[in-house]
Structure formats: C-alpha cells, structure tokens
Amino acid sequence: MPTSLVSGNIWKIAVIRTVRSFLLIIPVIVLFFRENGLSLREVFILQSLFSVSAVVLEVPTGYLSDRFGRKNSIITGYLLGVVGHGVYSFSHGFRGFLLAETLLGFGASFISGSDSALLYDSLGELSRLREHKRIEGRNTSLSLFSEGTAGILGGVLAMVSLRLPLYVESIVMCAGIPIAFLLVEPQRERLNAVHTARHEMVRIIRYALHEHAELRWLILFSSVVGASTLTMVWFIQPYLAAAGLPLGYFGAVWAAFMFIGSFFSWHAHSVERSLGRTFSLVSLIAMPALAYLILGTSDALMAGFVIVLFYVTRGIHNPVLADYINQLVDSDIRATILSVKNLIGRSMFSIVGPFVGWASDAYSLQTALLLCGMIFLVSGSATLLGLTRATSH
C-alpha cells in the first residue's frame, strides 16, 4: 500500500471527527426536549437509552471491525448517524426521539474504536507511532473546536426556532459521507477467528477485564473520567438557566467551554509530559469531582465558571488515556479492546444518569450535582488505586 494513501487517513479521520462534532443542537438540546414535553428525568433516560443502544453493539461492532475492516465499520456507522439525525429533525415526542437515539447509538458503536484503531495502525505503518498522542490530541481539539463553533451558530439559530439547529445539522452531517468512503485500510495483523464470533468476543473481553490487570484498570479509570464529564453535559443547561443566564448567551458560553477544551486537547501531550503520568491521572479525577461539589453548593452564575474544569478534563482525557491503552494491545484486537472501553463507559453513564436525573427532579439540581461529586470521587479514587497497584507489579 503506497504510504501517501495511508497517510491520507490522518486528515480524513480528522475531518470525519470534526464534521460529526458539528452539533448545532447541543447547546440548547435540553431546552428543546423541555419544549417537546420531556422532564429532566426523561432526558437522562433518553440519553441512557442511547448509551444502551450503543452498548448492545459496542463489542460486536468492534469485533467486526477487527475481522472485516475498520473502513467498512466507519462507513456503516456514519450512514446510520445521518439517518438518525434526519429522524430527530422530524420527531416531536419521546418515542420519536428514542428511535433517533437508537439509530445514533448503533451508528456510534460502529465508529467507536474503529476510527482510533485505524489511526493508530496507519501511524504504525508509517513508523510514526510516537506522534500518536499528539495527533489524537489535535483530532480531539478539532472536534471540540467544531462543537464550540457549532454552539455559537446553534445558539443564534435557536433564537429563530429550537428545531432549526436540527435541520441544519442534518444537512451538515452528510458532508462526511464521501470522506468515509475515501479511507484506506492500512496493513495490519488481522484477527483470525479459530472459534465462533461469540467465543472470540468473550475471549477478548476476558483478556481486557480479567487477564491483563493494567489494561483492566485503565479501562475502568477511563470510563469513570468519561462518565464524569458526559454526565455534566446534561446538567450545564439546567444550571445556567437556573442561574439566570439569558437564552441568547447559551451558544456563546457553550462555545467558550469547547474552545477551552480544544486548547487543552491540542496541548494534551505537552501537559501530560509536564505533569507526569501520576499527577495527570490524579488531576483527571480531582478536577470534575471538585467542580461538582462546588456547583452543588451554589446556584450562583459566578460559580458556573468551574464548569471549565470539566472541559480541561475532557480535553486531556481521551488523547492521553487512549494512547496508554493502545500501547498495551495488539493490532488484531485493537478495535475490540477500544470498544470494550467505550462499553464500560456507556454502561456507567446508563446507570448514573437516570439516578441523578431522578434526584434533580425529586429534590434539587444542587442535590444531584453533589451526588455526582461523591460518586465520581469515590469511584475514580478506587479505580486509580487499582491502576496504581497493577502498574507497580
């Protein structure tokens, strides 16, 4: 395979992630759900069901990606995502949104792990693996910058109609389809299944979560960090609304958070190198936990500035931990292992999300935020301790 074709995967994956992150509706999506009659508990249930739909296919699609090609998996996932966005645009209630979220979840499961595996193996063929952390960080940075830019535009469009961002977003998503078809499969070690698909998937899951201690704790730690930032995404809008921020500023504030995350993601490799592995890992747990506890004790708009800590965490989290995990696994099972990581993270959010959403409806937003702080501080500390012990042996 000519190296020029394989090297093209680097910018193509960056474009695909950037387009997929151009989510115009996100800065006002909770308000959109509320306008269509959903309670905050139903919002969290809907997002949990998205995670469940992704979980159902997460490992099978990772396995299919390892067996039959990452490009085919990405194309399938992207097309499902485009259809899901279209369904969202014309839905007006919980059932319609559920169908859309299911399609989006299935689509996400096909792409999840496959894009990272394709990037890592492409760099491996090009003898550029040392650049992986930097390139992964810059891809995440571009995704966050795209989401931030979309936040500004989405906030403006929402002033006309809360549904207009969805219409425009559905059209934009189509731009990534031809790029997905232009991806090239790098040379890599293929997964040769000597048993049934089910047996092979169980074997890989057992290896990731039982036989390889460091990998197990890295996956669990990454899942806690990911769930801590994802849960906050669905609390930001209710918090800012309760604090009195006018709707017209939602897009700009959302964009500011994204741009901060983008900056830290772009420089994630430098931050990790400066702080060192241990302090970097401690910070990824401490920052979101501290932010939850502060937000849970104050509903003042000024306290909302600590939301920045979630986006610093989000910017550093994926490039650093994805690189740690990729270094520990072989090419033939890479996508499946990354899918296992995503499965654990989604499962964690599926459990925590509805619970804290219920706490917000039944008691108060501050109560829910305090619960999040305690949940993620305890679970994060436990997984970090396990990782530390596994690494030291």
mmCIF file of C-alpha atoms in Angstrom:
data_model
loop_
_atom_site.group_PDB
_atom_site.id
_atom_site.type_symbol
_atom_site.label_atom_id
_atom_site.label_comp_id
_atom_site.label_asym_id
_atom_site.label_seq_id
_atom_site.Cartn_x
_atom_site.Cartn_y
_atom_site.Cartn_z
ATOM 1 C CA MET A 1 0.000 0.000 0.000
ATOM 2 C CA PRO A 2 1.538 3.397 -1.010
ATOM 3 C CA THR A 3 2.358 5.413 2.089
ATOM 4 C CA SER A 4 0.752 8.513 0.562
ATOM 5 C CA LEU A 5 -2.636 6.766 0.573
ATOM 6 C CA VAL A 6 -2.261 5.571 4.158
ATOM 7 C CA SER A 7 -1.042 8.974 5.358
ATOM 8 C CA GLY A 8 -4.249 10.448 3.946
ATOM 9 C CA ASN A 9 -6.142 8.595 6.689
ATOM 10 C CA ILE A 10 -4.756 11.076 9.228
ATOM 11 C CA TRP A 11 -6.512 14.117 7.754
ATOM 12 C CA LYS A 12 -9.588 12.125 6.718
ATOM 13 C CA ILE A 13 -10.201 10.904 10.265
ATOM 14 C CA ALA A 14 -9.696 14.470 11.492
ATOM 15 C CA VAL A 15 -12.326 15.715 9.013
ATOM 16 C CA ILE A 16 -14.801 12.961 9.914
ATOM 17 C CA ARG A 17 -14.496 13.707 13.639
ATOM 18 C CA THR A 18 -14.780 17.436 13.002
ATOM 19 C CA VAL A 19 -17.960 17.062 10.938
ATOM 20 C CA ARG A 20 -19.512 14.608 13.411
ATOM 21 C CA SER A 21 -18.847 17.082 16.223
ATOM 22 C CA PHE A 22 -20.598 19.985 14.480
ATOM 23 C CA LEU A 23 -23.622 19.549 16.728
ATOM 24 C CA LEU A 24 -25.705 22.695 16.438
ATOM 25 C CA ILE A 25 -28.491 21.478 18.724
ATOM 26 C CA ILE A 26 -26.341 20.513 21.733
ATOM 27 C CA PRO A 27 -26.164 23.978 23.402
ATOM 28 C CA VAL A 28 -29.972 24.086 23.609
ATOM 29 C CA ILE A 29 -30.944 20.408 23.403
ATOM 30 C CA VAL A 30 -32.273 20.184 26.960
ATOM 31 C CA LEU A 31 -34.414 23.256 26.300
ATOM 32 C CA PHE A 32 -35.563 21.605 23.057
ATOM 33 C CA PHE A 33 -36.547 18.462 24.956
ATOM 34 C CA ARG A 34 -38.398 20.531 27.540
ATOM 35 C CA GLU A 35 -40.270 22.369 24.772
ATOM 36 C CA ASN A 36 -41.384 18.960 23.488
ATOM 37 C CA GLY A 37 -42.743 17.920 26.895
ATOM 38 C CA LEU A 38 -39.865 15.880 28.393
ATOM 39 C CA SER A 39 -38.909 16.078 32.070
ATOM 40 C CA LEU A 40 -35.246 16.143 33.097
ATOM 41 C CA ARG A 41 -35.607 12.541 34.238
ATOM 42 C CA GLU A 42 -36.853 11.599 30.740
ATOM 43 C CA VAL A 43 -33.935 13.494 29.211
ATOM 44 C CA PHE A 44 -31.478 11.369 31.185
ATOM 45 C CA ILE A 45 -33.437 8.200 30.391
ATOM 46 C CA LEU A 46 -33.285 9.094 26.703
ATOM 47 C CA GLN A 47 -29.531 9.604 26.841
ATOM 48 C CA SER A 48 -29.119 6.416 28.848
ATOM 49 C CA LEU A 49 -31.078 4.515 26.217
ATOM 50 C CA PHE A 50 -28.734 5.982 23.607
ATOM 51 C CA SER A 51 -25.877 4.529 25.611
ATOM 52 C CA VAL A 52 -27.697 1.204 25.934
ATOM 53 C CA SER A 53 -28.288 1.037 22.173
ATOM 54 C CA ALA A 54 -24.593 1.710 21.646
ATOM 55 C CA VAL A 55 -23.640 -0.853 24.303
ATOM 56 C CA VAL A 56 -25.705 -3.583 22.618
ATOM 57 C CA LEU A 57 -23.496 -3.441 19.528
ATOM 58 C CA GLU A 58 -20.323 -1.952 21.013
ATOM 59 C CA VAL A 59 -18.202 -5.083 21.282
ATOM 60 C CA PRO A 60 -19.764 -6.943 18.293
ATOM 61 C CA THR A 61 -19.046 -3.975 16.016
ATOM 62 C CA GLY A 62 -15.504 -3.705 17.363
ATOM 63 C CA TYR A 63 -15.049 -7.391 16.611
ATOM 64 C CA LEU A 64 -16.487 -6.951 13.096
ATOM 65 C CA SER A 65 -14.136 -4.029 12.583
ATOM 66 C CA ASP A 66 -11.124 -6.160 13.518
ATOM 67 C CA ARG A 67 -12.322 -9.002 11.290
ATOM 68 C CA PHE A 68 -13.660 -7.222 8.202
ATOM 69 C CA GLY A 69 -12.103 -3.791 8.152
ATOM 70 C CA ARG A 70 -12.268 -0.508 10.040
ATOM 71 C CA LYS A 71 -13.253 1.434 6.906
ATOM 72 C CA ASN A 72 -16.423 -0.634 6.373
ATOM 73 C CA SER A 73 -17.361 -0.195 10.015
ATOM 74 C CA ILE A 74 -16.896 3.582 9.882
ATOM 75 C CA ILE A 75 -18.976 3.899 6.700
ATOM 76 C CA THR A 76 -21.817 1.864 8.218
ATOM 77 C CA GLY A 77 -21.775 3.900 11.414
ATOM 78 C CA TYR A 78 -21.696 7.202 9.595
ATOM 79 C CA LEU A 79 -24.681 6.330 7.413
ATOM 80 C CA LEU A 80 -26.713 5.226 10.456
ATOM 81 C CA GLY A 81 -25.809 8.514 12.136
ATOM 82 C CA VAL A 82 -27.040 10.559 9.183
ATOM 83 C CA VAL A 83 -30.375 8.700 9.207
ATOM 84 C CA GLY A 84 -30.644 9.202 12.976
ATOM 85 C CA HIS A 85 -30.188 12.954 12.623
ATOM 86 C CA GLY A 86 -32.896 13.004 9.973
ATOM 87 C CA VAL A 87 -35.345 11.182 12.260
ATOM 88 C CA TYR A 88 -34.565 13.620 15.079
ATOM 89 C CA SER A 89 -35.393 16.575 12.857
ATOM 90 C CA PHE A 90 -38.981 15.457 12.341
ATOM 91 C CA SER A 91 -39.778 13.932 15.751
ATOM 92 C CA HIS A 92 -41.918 15.662 18.392
ATOM 93 C CA GLY A 93 -42.079 13.287 21.353
ATOM 94 C CA PHE A 94 -40.276 10.703 23.436
ATOM 95 C CA ARG A 95 -40.890 7.775 21.056
ATOM 96 C CA GLY A 96 -39.587 9.605 18.013
ATOM 97 C CA PHE A 97 -36.552 10.818 19.919
ATOM 98 C CA LEU A 98 -35.987 7.269 21.172
ATOM 99 C CA LEU A 99 -35.900 5.921 17.596
ATOM 100 C CA ALA A 100 -33.450 8.652 16.623
ATOM 101 C CA GLU A 101 -31.230 7.997 19.641
ATOM 102 C CA THR A 102 -31.267 4.254 18.897
ATOM 103 C CA LEU A 103 -30.059 4.850 15.326
ATOM 104 C CA LEU A 104 -27.431 7.287 16.570
ATOM 105 C CA GLY A 105 -26.338 4.788 19.226
ATOM 106 C CA PHE A 106 -25.992 1.981 16.689
ATOM 107 C CA GLY A 107 -24.067 4.321 14.393
ATOM 108 C CA ALA A 108 -21.763 5.426 17.193
ATOM 109 C CA SER A 109 -20.993 1.804 18.094
ATOM 110 C CA PHE A 110 -19.768 1.076 14.554
ATOM 111 C CA ILE A 111 -17.431 4.084 14.586
ATOM 112 C CA SER A 112 -16.403 3.789 18.235
ATOM 113 C CA GLY A 113 -12.971 2.213 18.440
ATOM 114 C CA SER A 114 -12.703 1.785 14.666
ATOM 115 C CA ASP A 115 -11.541 5.329 13.951
ATOM 116 C CA SER A 116 -8.954 5.261 16.748
ATOM 117 C CA ALA A 117 -7.734 1.813 15.689
ATOM 118 C CA LEU A 118 -7.479 2.889 12.038
ATOM 119 C CA LEU A 119 -5.493 5.987 13.031
ATOM 120 C CA TYR A 120 -3.107 4.060 15.311
ATOM 121 C CA ASP A 121 -2.448 1.339 12.723
ATOM 122 C CA SER A 122 -1.973 3.928 9.971
ATOM 123 C CA LEU A 123 0.673 5.648 12.095
ATOM 124 C CA GLY A 124 2.213 2.249 12.774
ATOM 125 C CA GLU A 125 2.579 1.529 9.041
ATOM 126 C CA LEU A 126 4.097 4.977 8.575
ATOM 127 C CA SER A 127 6.525 4.413 11.507
ATOM 128 C CA ARG A 128 5.028 7.436 13.281
ATOM 129 C CA LEU A 129 3.607 5.877 16.451
ATOM 130 C CA ARG A 130 5.492 8.367 18.616
ATOM 131 C CA GLU A 131 3.203 11.047 17.179
ATOM 132 C CA HIS A 132 0.001 9.246 18.160
ATOM 133 C CA LYS A 133 -0.669 11.096 21.407
ATOM 134 C CA ARG A 134 -0.094 14.458 19.703
ATOM 135 C CA ILE A 135 -2.241 13.627 16.666
ATOM 136 C CA GLU A 136 -5.007 12.110 18.799
ATOM 137 C CA GLY A 137 -4.935 15.256 20.915
ATOM 138 C CA ARG A 138 -5.186 17.526 17.905
ATOM 139 C CA ASN A 139 -8.050 15.485 16.452
ATOM 140 C CA THR A 140 -9.906 15.816 19.745
ATOM 141 C CA SER A 141 -9.030 19.503 19.747
ATOM 142 C CA LEU A 142 -10.526 19.965 16.278
ATOM 143 C CA SER A 143 -13.656 18.091 17.373
ATOM 144 C CA LEU A 144 -14.114 20.355 20.388
ATOM 145 C CA PHE A 145 -13.417 23.465 18.317
ATOM 146 C CA SER A 146 -16.023 22.281 15.797
ATOM 147 C CA GLU A 147 -18.537 21.698 18.585
ATOM 148 C CA GLY A 148 -17.766 25.124 20.030
ATOM 149 C CA THR A 149 -18.211 26.862 16.688
ATOM 150 C CA ALA A 150 -21.457 24.959 16.182
ATOM 151 C CA GLY A 151 -22.503 26.126 19.643
ATOM 152 C CA ILE A 152 -22.295 29.781 18.609
ATOM 153 C CA LEU A 153 -24.247 29.193 15.402
ATOM 154 C CA GLY A 154 -26.690 26.843 17.132
ATOM 155 C CA GLY A 155 -27.460 29.461 19.763
ATOM 156 C CA VAL A 156 -28.232 32.000 17.036
ATOM 157 C CA LEU A 157 -30.424 29.560 15.095
ATOM 158 C CA ALA A 158 -32.260 28.639 18.301
ATOM 159 C CA MET A 159 -33.377 32.254 18.649
ATOM 160 C CA VAL A 160 -35.426 31.654 15.495
ATOM 161 C CA SER A 161 -36.597 28.166 16.464
ATOM 162 C CA LEU A 162 -35.283 25.446 18.775
ATOM 163 C CA ARG A 163 -35.811 22.969 15.909
ATOM 164 C CA LEU A 164 -33.904 24.914 13.248
ATOM 165 C CA PRO A 165 -30.447 23.774 14.507
ATOM 166 C CA LEU A 166 -31.525 20.159 13.932
ATOM 167 C CA TYR A 167 -32.475 20.811 10.313
ATOM 168 C CA VAL A 168 -29.157 22.478 9.533
ATOM 169 C CA GLU A 169 -27.198 19.872 11.499
ATOM 170 C CA SER A 170 -28.733 17.028 9.459
ATOM 171 C CA ILE A 171 -27.550 18.640 6.230
ATOM 172 C CA VAL A 172 -24.019 19.246 7.549
ATOM 173 C CA MET A 173 -23.650 15.598 8.636
ATOM 174 C CA CYS A 174 -23.929 14.465 5.012
ATOM 175 C CA ALA A 175 -20.622 16.201 4.208
ATOM 176 C CA GLY A 176 -18.609 13.446 5.898
ATOM 177 C CA ILE A 177 -20.031 10.563 3.841
ATOM 178 C CA PRO A 178 -17.646 10.857 0.844
ATOM 179 C CA ILE A 179 -14.650 11.259 3.183
ATOM 180 C CA ALA A 180 -15.528 7.974 4.919
ATOM 181 C CA PHE A 181 -15.563 6.186 1.544
ATOM 182 C CA LEU A 182 -12.070 7.554 0.779
ATOM 183 C CA LEU A 183 -10.442 5.955 3.844
ATOM 184 C CA VAL A 184 -7.768 3.316 3.172
ATOM 185 C CA GLU A 185 -7.186 0.140 5.202
ATOM 186 C CA PRO A 186 -3.569 0.086 6.436
ATOM 187 C CA GLN A 187 -1.575 -3.123 6.572
ATOM 188 C CA ARG A 188 -2.059 -4.765 9.938
ATOM 189 C CA GLU A 189 -2.338 -8.085 11.701
ATOM 190 C CA ARG A 190 -5.820 -9.457 11.051
ATOM 191 C CA LEU A 191 -7.914 -11.185 13.675
ATOM 192 C CA ASN A 192 -8.118 -14.859 12.717
ATOM 193 C CA ALA A 193 -11.120 -16.366 14.418
ATOM 194 C CA VAL A 194 -10.494 -20.012 15.252
ATOM 195 C CA HIS A 195 -13.790 -20.319 17.130
ATOM 196 C CA THR A 196 -17.232 -18.741 16.835
ATOM 197 C CA ALA A 197 -17.597 -14.971 16.903
ATOM 198 C CA ARG A 198 -19.223 -15.160 20.328
ATOM 199 C CA HIS A 199 -16.362 -17.234 21.699
ATOM 200 C CA GLU A 200 -13.768 -14.815 20.288
ATOM 201 C CA MET A 201 -15.521 -11.766 21.734
ATOM 202 C CA VAL A 202 -15.758 -13.396 25.155
ATOM 203 C CA ARG A 203 -12.075 -14.305 24.939
ATOM 204 C CA ILE A 204 -11.075 -10.694 24.180
ATOM 205 C CA ILE A 205 -13.340 -9.271 26.897
ATOM 206 C CA ARG A 206 -11.881 -11.724 29.410
ATOM 207 C CA TYR A 207 -8.375 -10.692 28.380
ATOM 208 C CA ALA A 208 -9.177 -6.967 28.741
ATOM 209 C CA LEU A 209 -11.107 -7.117 32.018
ATOM 210 C CA HIS A 210 -9.568 -10.096 33.795
ATOM 211 C CA GLU A 211 -6.252 -11.371 32.482
ATOM 212 C CA HIS A 212 -4.429 -8.052 31.896
ATOM 213 C CA ALA A 213 -4.581 -6.127 35.181
ATOM 214 C CA GLU A 214 -3.129 -2.810 33.983
ATOM 215 C CA LEU A 215 -5.400 -2.767 30.942
ATOM 216 C CA ARG A 216 -8.432 -3.575 33.115
ATOM 217 C CA TRP A 217 -7.822 -0.702 35.489
ATOM 218 C CA LEU A 218 -7.007 1.716 32.667
ATOM 219 C CA ILE A 219 -10.329 0.862 31.038
ATOM 220 C CA LEU A 220 -12.241 1.298 34.310
ATOM 221 C CA PHE A 221 -10.428 4.538 35.148
ATOM 222 C CA SER A 222 -11.039 5.966 31.669
ATOM 223 C CA SER A 223 -14.712 5.009 31.943
ATOM 224 C CA VAL A 224 -15.152 6.871 35.231
ATOM 225 C CA VAL A 225 -13.482 10.003 33.858
ATOM 226 C CA GLY A 226 -15.543 9.848 30.653
ATOM 227 C CA ALA A 227 -18.808 9.343 32.559
ATOM 228 C CA SER A 228 -17.999 12.258 34.885
ATOM 229 C CA THR A 229 -17.676 14.719 32.008
ATOM 230 C CA LEU A 230 -20.556 13.260 29.967
ATOM 231 C CA THR A 231 -22.977 13.491 32.900
ATOM 232 C CA MET A 232 -22.184 17.182 33.313
ATOM 233 C CA VAL A 233 -23.054 17.867 29.672
ATOM 234 C CA TRP A 234 -26.713 17.271 30.561
ATOM 235 C CA PHE A 235 -26.575 19.459 33.662
ATOM 236 C CA ILE A 236 -24.922 22.536 32.153
ATOM 237 C CA GLN A 237 -28.030 23.954 30.505
ATOM 238 C CA PRO A 238 -30.359 23.474 33.518
ATOM 239 C CA TYR A 239 -27.667 25.005 35.760
ATOM 240 C CA LEU A 240 -27.142 28.059 33.534
ATOM 241 C CA ALA A 241 -30.906 28.503 33.137
ATOM 242 C CA ALA A 242 -31.433 28.272 36.918
ATOM 243 C CA ALA A 243 -28.588 30.760 37.427
ATOM 244 C CA GLY A 244 -30.398 33.243 35.182
ATOM 245 C CA LEU A 245 -28.291 33.211 32.007
ATOM 246 C CA PRO A 246 -30.363 34.531 29.056
ATOM 247 C CA LEU A 247 -31.001 32.035 26.224
ATOM 248 C CA GLY A 248 -29.149 34.216 23.739
ATOM 249 C CA TYR A 249 -25.871 33.610 25.602
ATOM 250 C CA PHE A 250 -26.136 29.820 25.768
ATOM 251 C CA GLY A 251 -24.381 29.228 22.452
ATOM 252 C CA ALA A 252 -21.521 31.603 23.242
ATOM 253 C CA VAL A 253 -20.955 30.146 26.719
ATOM 254 C CA TRP A 254 -21.058 26.603 25.339
ATOM 255 C CA ALA A 255 -18.565 27.602 22.655
ATOM 256 C CA ALA A 256 -16.226 29.135 25.248
ATOM 257 C CA PHE A 257 -16.155 25.860 27.181
ATOM 258 C CA MET A 258 -15.471 23.911 23.985
ATOM 259 C CA PHE A 259 -12.652 26.202 22.912
ATOM 260 C CA ILE A 260 -11.002 25.797 26.310
ATOM 261 C CA GLY A 261 -11.282 22.008 25.970
ATOM 262 C CA SER A 262 -9.910 22.292 22.431
ATOM 263 C CA PHE A 263 -6.876 24.223 23.651
ATOM 264 C CA PHE A 264 -6.027 21.665 26.303
ATOM 265 C CA SER A 265 -6.602 18.769 23.927
ATOM 266 C CA TRP A 266 -4.240 20.320 21.358
ATOM 267 C CA HIS A 267 -1.571 20.509 24.052
ATOM 268 C CA ALA A 268 -2.530 17.317 25.917
ATOM 269 C CA HIS A 269 0.739 15.564 25.091
ATOM 270 C CA SER A 270 2.711 18.532 26.464
ATOM 271 C CA VAL A 271 0.541 18.781 29.587
ATOM 272 C CA GLU A 272 0.945 15.061 30.292
ATOM 273 C CA ARG A 273 4.688 15.256 29.747
ATOM 274 C CA SER A 274 4.983 18.256 32.103
ATOM 275 C CA LEU A 275 2.784 16.839 34.866
ATOM 276 C CA GLY A 276 3.929 13.237 34.569
ATOM 277 C CA ARG A 277 1.696 10.185 34.389
ATOM 278 C CA THR A 278 0.756 10.012 38.081
ATOM 279 C CA PHE A 279 -0.232 13.646 38.571
ATOM 280 C CA SER A 280 -2.039 13.687 35.218
ATOM 281 C CA LEU A 281 -4.193 10.725 36.300
ATOM 282 C CA VAL A 282 -4.929 12.268 39.722
ATOM 283 C CA SER A 283 -5.968 15.543 38.058
ATOM 284 C CA LEU A 284 -8.422 13.783 35.745
ATOM 285 C CA ILE A 285 -10.373 12.601 38.788
ATOM 286 C CA ALA A 286 -9.870 15.610 41.059
ATOM 287 C CA MET A 287 -10.976 18.341 38.637
ATOM 288 C CA PRO A 288 -14.502 17.098 37.798
ATOM 289 C CA ALA A 289 -15.163 15.913 41.367
ATOM 290 C CA LEU A 290 -14.185 19.315 42.767
ATOM 291 C CA ALA A 291 -16.306 21.108 40.179
ATOM 292 C CA TYR A 292 -19.387 19.013 41.009
ATOM 293 C CA LEU A 293 -19.006 19.741 44.712
ATOM 294 C CA ILE A 294 -18.669 23.496 44.130
ATOM 295 C CA LEU A 295 -21.666 23.611 41.777
ATOM 296 C CA GLY A 296 -23.659 21.521 44.231
ATOM 297 C CA THR A 297 -23.214 24.091 46.970
ATOM 298 C CA SER A 298 -24.006 27.198 44.919
ATOM 299 C CA ASP A 299 -26.507 28.123 42.212
ATOM 300 C CA ALA A 300 -24.818 31.467 41.501
ATOM 301 C CA LEU A 301 -23.880 32.242 37.914
ATOM 302 C CA MET A 302 -20.327 33.056 39.013
ATOM 303 C CA ALA A 303 -19.892 29.509 40.360
ATOM 304 C CA GLY A 304 -20.578 28.274 36.834
ATOM 305 C CA PHE A 305 -17.029 29.193 35.890
ATOM 306 C CA VAL A 306 -15.816 25.949 37.472
ATOM 307 C CA ILE A 307 -17.524 24.138 34.587
ATOM 308 C CA VAL A 308 -14.261 24.956 32.804
ATOM 309 C CA LEU A 309 -12.655 22.140 34.812
ATOM 310 C CA PHE A 310 -14.850 19.577 33.031
ATOM 311 C CA TYR A 311 -13.572 20.770 29.669
ATOM 312 C CA VAL A 312 -9.943 20.807 30.749
ATOM 313 C CA THR A 313 -10.513 17.185 31.801
ATOM 314 C CA ARG A 314 -12.318 16.356 28.586
ATOM 315 C CA GLY A 315 -9.517 17.857 26.510
ATOM 316 C CA ILE A 316 -6.754 15.861 28.210
ATOM 317 C CA HIS A 317 -8.637 12.629 28.919
ATOM 318 C CA ASN A 318 -9.036 10.962 25.531
ATOM 319 C CA PRO A 319 -5.638 11.674 23.913
ATOM 320 C CA VAL A 320 -3.696 10.591 26.982
ATOM 321 C CA LEU A 321 -5.670 7.522 28.072
ATOM 322 C CA ALA A 322 -6.291 6.294 24.519
ATOM 323 C CA ASP A 323 -2.539 6.337 23.963
ATOM 324 C CA TYR A 324 -1.893 4.450 27.223
ATOM 325 C CA ILE A 325 -4.404 1.773 26.201
ATOM 326 C CA ASN A 326 -3.222 1.491 22.583
ATOM 327 C CA GLN A 327 0.329 0.833 23.773
ATOM 328 C CA LEU A 328 -0.856 -2.252 25.688
ATOM 329 C CA VAL A 329 -2.864 -4.038 22.951
ATOM 330 C CA ASP A 330 -2.072 -5.817 19.687
ATOM 331 C CA SER A 331 -3.340 -4.606 16.337
ATOM 332 C CA ASP A 332 -5.568 -7.619 15.660
ATOM 333 C CA ILE A 333 -7.800 -6.895 18.678
ATOM 334 C CA ARG A 334 -7.334 -3.119 18.960
ATOM 335 C CA ALA A 335 -10.818 -2.023 17.839
ATOM 336 C CA THR A 336 -12.497 -4.640 20.039
ATOM 337 C CA ILE A 337 -10.495 -3.555 23.105
ATOM 338 C CA LEU A 338 -11.324 0.118 22.489
ATOM 339 C CA SER A 339 -14.963 -0.892 22.101
ATOM 340 C CA VAL A 340 -14.816 -2.680 25.460
ATOM 341 C CA LYS A 341 -13.550 0.581 26.988
ATOM 342 C CA ASN A 342 -16.417 2.518 25.435
ATOM 343 C CA LEU A 343 -18.913 -0.149 26.510
ATOM 344 C CA ILE A 344 -17.877 0.178 30.154
ATOM 345 C CA GLY A 345 -18.073 3.968 29.978
ATOM 346 C CA ARG A 346 -21.512 3.983 28.383
ATOM 347 C CA SER A 347 -22.769 1.393 30.848
ATOM 348 C CA MET A 348 -21.579 3.533 33.727
ATOM 349 C CA PHE A 349 -23.400 6.586 32.377
ATOM 350 C CA SER A 350 -26.533 4.474 31.765
ATOM 351 C CA ILE A 351 -26.612 3.664 35.482
ATOM 352 C CA VAL A 352 -25.608 7.031 36.941
ATOM 353 C CA GLY A 353 -27.520 9.277 34.511
ATOM 354 C CA PRO A 354 -31.137 8.298 35.297
ATOM 355 C CA PHE A 355 -30.355 8.157 39.020
ATOM 356 C CA VAL A 356 -29.004 11.704 39.241
ATOM 357 C CA GLY A 357 -31.713 12.908 36.838
ATOM 358 C CA TRP A 358 -34.307 11.491 39.229
ATOM 359 C CA ALA A 359 -32.509 13.167 42.158
ATOM 360 C CA SER A 360 -32.699 16.504 40.353
ATOM 361 C CA ASP A 361 -36.442 16.171 39.705
ATOM 362 C CA ALA A 362 -37.280 14.762 43.155
ATOM 363 C CA TYR A 363 -35.045 17.007 45.256
ATOM 364 C CA SER A 364 -32.984 19.695 43.524
ATOM 365 C CA LEU A 365 -30.331 20.286 40.900
ATOM 366 C CA GLN A 366 -27.802 21.016 43.649
ATOM 367 C CA THR A 367 -28.531 17.676 45.330
ATOM 368 C CA ALA A 368 -27.927 15.855 42.055
ATOM 369 C CA LEU A 369 -24.652 17.688 41.488
ATOM 370 C CA LEU A 370 -23.415 16.845 44.988
ATOM 371 C CA LEU A 371 -24.302 13.204 44.408
ATOM 372 C CA CYS A 372 -22.284 13.265 41.181
ATOM 373 C CA GLY A 373 -19.316 14.732 43.009
ATOM 374 C CA MET A 374 -19.348 11.982 45.618
ATOM 375 C CA ILE A 375 -19.999 9.174 43.120
ATOM 376 C CA PHE A 376 -17.171 10.126 40.793
ATOM 377 C CA LEU A 377 -14.727 10.995 43.575
ATOM 378 C CA VAL A 378 -15.166 7.577 45.217
ATOM 379 C CA SER A 379 -15.259 5.513 42.014
ATOM 380 C CA GLY A 380 -12.404 7.476 40.463
ATOM 381 C CA SER A 381 -10.203 7.112 43.529
ATOM 382 C CA ALA A 382 -10.910 3.373 43.671
ATOM 383 C CA THR A 383 -10.000 2.782 40.026
ATOM 384 C CA LEU A 384 -6.889 4.966 40.320
ATOM 385 C CA LEU A 385 -5.759 2.930 43.332
ATOM 386 C CA GLY A 386 -6.306 -0.293 41.386
ATOM 387 C CA LEU A 387 -4.364 1.090 38.424
ATOM 388 C CA THR A 388 -1.502 2.185 40.653
ATOM 389 C CA ARG A 389 -1.233 -1.279 42.208
ATOM 390 C CA ALA A 390 -1.427 -3.023 38.829
ATOM 391 C CA THR A 391 1.285 -0.779 37.355
ATOM 392 C CA SER A 392 3.626 -1.297 40.298
ATOM 393 C CA HIS A 393 3.580 -5.104 39.970
#
